[in-house]
Short mmCIF file of C-alpha atoms and ligand atoms in Angstrom, two decimals:
data_model
loop_
_atom_site.label_atom_id
_atom_site.label_comp_id
_atom_site.label_asym_id
_atom_site.label_seq_id
_atom_site.Cartn_x
_atom_site.Cartn_y
_atom_site.Cartn_z
CA UNK A 1 119.63 105.42 81.70
CA UNK A 2 120.68 102.98 78.99
CA UNK A 3 117.85 100.75 77.85
CA UNK A 4 119.85 97.53 78.45
CA UNK A 5 120.66 98.58 82.02
CA UNK A 6 117.03 99.46 82.67
CA UNK A 7 115.79 96.10 81.39
CA UNK A 8 118.44 94.21 83.29
CA UNK A 9 117.56 96.07 86.51
CA UNK A 10 113.94 95.14 85.93
CA UNK A 11 114.95 91.48 86.02
CA UNK A 12 114.61 90.71 82.33
CA UNK A 13 118.04 89.10 82.22
CA UNK A 14 121.74 89.80 82.26
CA UNK A 15 123.08 92.72 80.24
CA UNK A 16 124.02 90.38 77.37
CA UNK A 17 120.66 88.57 77.46
CA UNK A 18 118.72 91.83 77.31
CA UNK A 19 120.89 93.05 74.43
CA UNK A 20 119.71 90.02 72.45
CA UNK A 21 116.10 90.71 73.43
CA UNK A 22 116.41 94.34 72.28
CA UNK A 23 117.97 93.30 68.98
CA UNK A 24 115.14 90.87 68.33
CA UNK A 25 112.62 93.74 68.01
CA UNK A 26 110.70 92.97 71.19
CA UNK A 27 111.15 96.23 73.05
CA UNK A 28 109.13 99.39 72.58
CA UNK A 29 109.82 102.68 74.33
CA UNK A 30 106.53 104.56 74.37
CA UNK A 31 105.33 103.94 70.83
CA UNK A 32 108.72 103.40 69.22
CA UNK A 33 110.35 100.05 68.51
CA UNK A 34 113.93 100.35 69.77
CA UNK A 35 116.79 98.15 68.59
CA UNK A 36 119.74 99.84 70.25
CA UNK A 37 120.85 98.66 73.74
CA UNK A 38 122.51 102.03 74.32
CA UNK A 39 119.27 103.94 73.67
CA UNK A 40 118.71 106.36 76.54
CA UNK A 41 115.47 106.40 78.45
CA UNK A 42 114.07 108.28 81.40
CA UNK A 43 112.69 105.64 83.81
CA UNK A 44 110.46 108.28 85.42
CA UNK A 45 108.76 109.33 82.21
CA UNK A 46 109.18 106.75 79.48
CA UNK A 47 107.01 103.67 79.31
CA UNK A 48 108.81 100.52 78.18
CA UNK A 49 107.08 97.46 76.75
CA UNK A 50 108.37 93.91 76.28
CA UNK A 51 106.24 92.13 73.69
CA UNK A 52 103.56 94.76 74.38
CA UNK A 53 103.57 94.17 78.16
CA UNK A 54 104.44 97.20 80.23
CA UNK A 55 107.60 96.80 82.31
CA UNK A 56 107.50 98.19 85.83
CA UNK A 57 110.78 99.74 86.83
CA UNK A 58 112.26 98.83 90.15
CA UNK A 59 115.53 100.42 91.16
CA UNK A 60 115.98 98.69 94.50
CA UNK A 61 115.50 95.10 95.59
CA UNK A 62 115.19 93.83 99.15
CA UNK A 63 115.40 90.20 100.24
CA UNK A 64 115.38 88.40 103.56
CA UNK A 65 117.67 85.34 103.65
CA UNK A 66 117.73 82.61 106.28
CA UNK A 67 121.49 82.20 106.26
CA UNK A 68 122.91 78.73 106.85
CA UNK A 69 126.31 78.04 108.41
CA UNK A 70 129.34 77.94 106.18
CA UNK A 71 128.70 81.06 104.07
CA UNK A 72 130.54 84.35 104.30
CA UNK A 73 128.50 87.57 104.48
CA UNK A 74 130.40 89.00 101.57
CA UNK A 75 129.71 89.67 97.92
CA UNK A 76 132.57 87.50 96.66
CA UNK A 77 135.42 85.36 97.87
CA UNK A 78 138.01 83.38 95.96
CA UNK A 79 137.83 80.25 98.08
CA UNK A 80 134.72 80.21 100.24
CA UNK A 81 131.00 80.34 99.45
CA UNK A 82 129.27 83.65 100.10
CA UNK A 83 125.62 84.41 100.75
CA UNK A 84 125.46 86.06 97.33
CA UNK A 85 125.73 82.53 95.89
CA UNK A 86 122.02 82.18 96.72
CA UNK A 87 121.26 85.16 94.47
CA UNK A 88 122.98 84.10 91.26
CA UNK A 89 119.77 84.86 89.32
CA UNK A 90 120.17 88.48 90.35
CA UNK A 91 123.85 88.89 89.51
CA UNK A 92 123.00 91.93 87.38
CA UNK A 93 121.74 93.85 90.44
CA UNK A 94 124.87 94.52 92.54
CA UNK A 95 123.31 93.12 95.69
CA UNK A 96 125.11 93.08 99.03
CA UNK A 97 124.30 92.06 102.61
CA UNK A 98 123.12 94.58 105.19
CA UNK A 99 125.82 94.17 107.84
CA UNK A 100 127.45 90.85 108.53
CA UNK A 101 126.83 87.55 110.20
CA UNK A 102 129.85 85.37 110.95
CA UNK A 103 130.47 82.33 108.78
CA UNK A 104 129.17 80.04 111.54
CA UNK A 105 126.16 82.24 112.46
CA UNK A 106 122.74 81.40 111.04
CA UNK A 107 119.53 83.38 110.58
CA UNK A 108 118.04 86.60 109.32
CA UNK A 109 120.00 88.85 107.01
CA UNK A 110 118.77 91.41 104.49
CA UNK A 111 120.26 91.50 101.01
CA UNK A 112 119.69 94.61 98.92
CA UNK A 113 121.16 97.05 96.43
CA UNK A 114 119.85 100.08 98.36
CA UNK A 115 123.02 101.51 99.87
CA UNK A 116 121.32 104.28 101.81
CA UNK A 117 118.83 102.06 103.62
CA UNK A 118 121.53 99.43 104.28
CA UNK A 119 123.74 102.06 105.85
CA UNK A 120 120.91 103.38 108.01
CA UNK A 121 119.80 99.93 109.18
CA UNK A 122 123.21 99.11 110.58
CA UNK A 123 123.90 102.57 111.97
CA UNK A 124 123.68 102.64 115.79
CA UNK A 125 121.94 106.01 115.32
CA UNK A 126 118.60 104.41 114.45
CA UNK A 127 118.61 101.72 117.15
CA UNK A 128 117.23 99.02 114.86
CA UNK A 129 116.86 95.77 116.85
CA UNK A 130 119.03 92.78 115.98
CA UNK A 131 117.92 89.81 118.03
CA UNK A 132 120.10 86.73 118.56
CA UNK A 133 119.79 83.39 120.26
CA UNK A 134 123.13 82.34 121.70
CA UNK A 135 124.03 78.91 123.05
CA UNK A 136 126.92 79.04 125.48
CA UNK A 137 129.50 76.49 126.51
CA UNK A 138 128.25 76.40 130.11
CA UNK A 139 125.42 77.47 132.39
CA UNK A 140 125.09 81.26 132.48
CA UNK A 141 125.02 83.16 135.71
CA UNK A 142 122.10 85.64 135.48
CA UNK A 143 124.12 88.09 137.55
CA UNK A 144 125.83 89.20 134.30
CA UNK A 145 122.55 90.91 133.29
CA UNK A 146 123.20 94.37 134.69
CA UNK A 147 126.70 94.78 133.28
CA UNK A 148 125.76 93.10 129.96
CA UNK A 149 122.81 95.44 129.45
CA UNK A 150 124.56 98.55 130.65
CA UNK A 151 127.45 98.01 128.22
CA UNK A 152 130.95 96.63 128.32
CA UNK A 153 134.17 97.93 126.83
CA UNK A 154 134.87 96.68 123.29
CA UNK A 155 137.41 98.34 120.99
CA UNK A 156 137.95 101.09 123.52
CA UNK A 157 134.31 102.12 123.83
CA UNK A 158 131.30 101.00 125.78
CA UNK A 159 128.69 98.96 123.91
CA UNK A 160 125.26 100.56 123.61
CA UNK A 161 122.56 99.45 126.05
CA UNK A 162 121.51 95.89 125.21
CA UNK A 163 119.02 93.37 126.50
CA UNK A 164 119.59 89.81 127.66
CA UNK A 165 116.97 87.18 128.50
CA UNK A 166 117.85 83.81 130.01
CA UNK A 167 115.87 81.17 128.12
CA UNK A 168 117.52 78.06 129.50
CA UNK A 169 120.63 77.13 131.48
CA UNK A 170 123.00 77.94 128.65
CA UNK A 171 120.68 79.67 126.14
CA UNK A 172 120.16 83.44 126.00
CA UNK A 173 118.29 85.85 123.80
CA UNK A 174 120.27 89.04 123.16
CA UNK A 175 118.95 92.26 121.63
CA UNK A 176 121.52 94.67 120.20
CA UNK A 177 121.23 97.96 118.36
CA UNK A 178 124.67 97.96 116.86
CA UNK A 179 126.85 95.45 115.06
CA UNK A 180 130.46 95.52 116.14
CA UNK A 181 132.73 92.78 114.84
CA UNK A 182 131.84 89.48 116.63
CA UNK A 183 129.87 91.57 119.09
CA UNK A 184 127.72 88.89 120.71
CA UNK A 185 130.64 86.47 120.99
CA UNK A 186 132.93 89.11 122.46
CA UNK A 187 130.33 90.35 124.94
CA UNK A 188 129.97 86.83 126.33
CA UNK A 189 133.71 86.32 126.21
CA UNK A 190 134.01 89.28 128.56
CA UNK A 191 132.24 87.11 131.15
CA UNK A 192 134.30 84.01 130.21
CA UNK A 193 131.57 82.27 128.22
CA UNK A 194 132.11 80.89 124.75
CA UNK A 195 129.27 81.15 122.20
CA UNK A 196 128.98 77.71 120.60
CA UNK A 197 125.92 78.45 118.40
CA UNK A 198 124.59 81.81 117.26
CA UNK A 199 121.38 82.45 115.38
CA UNK A 200 119.77 85.79 114.46
CA UNK A 201 116.05 85.28 114.89
CA UNK A 202 114.99 88.80 114.03
CA UNK A 203 116.28 91.86 112.19
CA UNK A 204 114.10 94.88 113.02
CA UNK A 205 110.55 93.40 112.78
CA UNK A 206 111.58 90.76 110.22
CA UNK A 207 111.40 87.21 111.53
CA UNK A 208 112.09 83.98 109.69
CA UNK A 209 108.56 82.51 109.91
CA UNK A 210 108.13 79.85 107.23
CA UNK A 211 111.47 80.68 105.67
CA UNK A 212 113.58 77.55 105.66
CA UNK A 213 117.31 77.66 106.10
CA UNK A 214 119.07 78.67 102.84
CA UNK A 215 115.82 80.17 101.47
CA UNK A 216 115.01 83.77 100.83
CA UNK A 217 112.02 85.87 99.98
CA UNK A 218 111.55 89.34 98.59
CA UNK A 219 110.31 91.89 101.13
CA UNK A 220 106.86 93.33 100.52
CA UNK A 221 106.45 97.02 99.71
CA UNK A 222 104.91 97.50 103.10
CA UNK A 223 107.90 95.92 104.85
CA UNK A 224 110.28 98.17 102.94
CA UNK A 225 108.23 101.25 103.86
CA UNK A 226 108.25 100.14 107.50
CA UNK A 227 112.03 99.59 107.46
CA UNK A 228 112.49 103.07 106.02
CA UNK A 229 110.26 104.59 108.64
CA UNK A 230 112.45 103.08 111.38
CA UNK A 231 115.29 105.17 110.01
CA UNK A 232 113.45 108.49 110.07
CA UNK A 233 113.26 108.95 113.80
N1 URA B 301 127.70 88.88 116.86
C1 URA B 301 128.60 87.90 116.63
O1 URA B 301 129.46 87.63 117.45
N2 URA B 301 128.54 87.24 115.45
C2 URA B 301 127.59 87.47 114.53
O2 URA B 301 127.57 86.81 113.50
C3 URA B 301 126.65 88.48 114.79
C4 URA B 301 126.72 89.17 115.96
#
């Protein structure tokens, strides 16, 4: 891997910032002072120092964002803000959201550059829980429970078994293991209810405790290991 890419991935700065750092004689690879951004290193074997401090290499980054309304779950858009706007300090990392929340949906969403784990977490194969709180336009009739949980036809196929809890007259908690386009909204629409507010309170075991709207935090190593283990079964 090129030295400038390695340093940028480690969070030392953008590619052009790290090129300047390299040229200013601050980077050592093993015992050698290196001045060329294109110098090739082996992240598994070589030890890189910045002003004599060892740099730990991290290939993948994982964040949990408490998404506010008004942001697209996309990496870029010409006209509208995207959730990647919160991660402008990490623009060198090629981050993307794991699945999508609608522009008007709030709550838990993972942002990463680990394509494999992202793919697994949204695959219906691994049954990872996505838990939503939905506010509906009118009082819900609990008799929808059986059909809602058993599955309804969307896009020509039956939705996977789901769970619905009735928290208040027009408030439900819904647990899904898949993420079809507008799935929660369309499942309620099937019963003639309109979702007026939607919030994802949990993704897998990740809740938003102490994470204010529009804030994010990096996942701990333990959380990442636990997410990966969900996708092994
Ligand atoms: N289901 C929806 O309808 N919208 C979301 O944003 C997420 C799940």
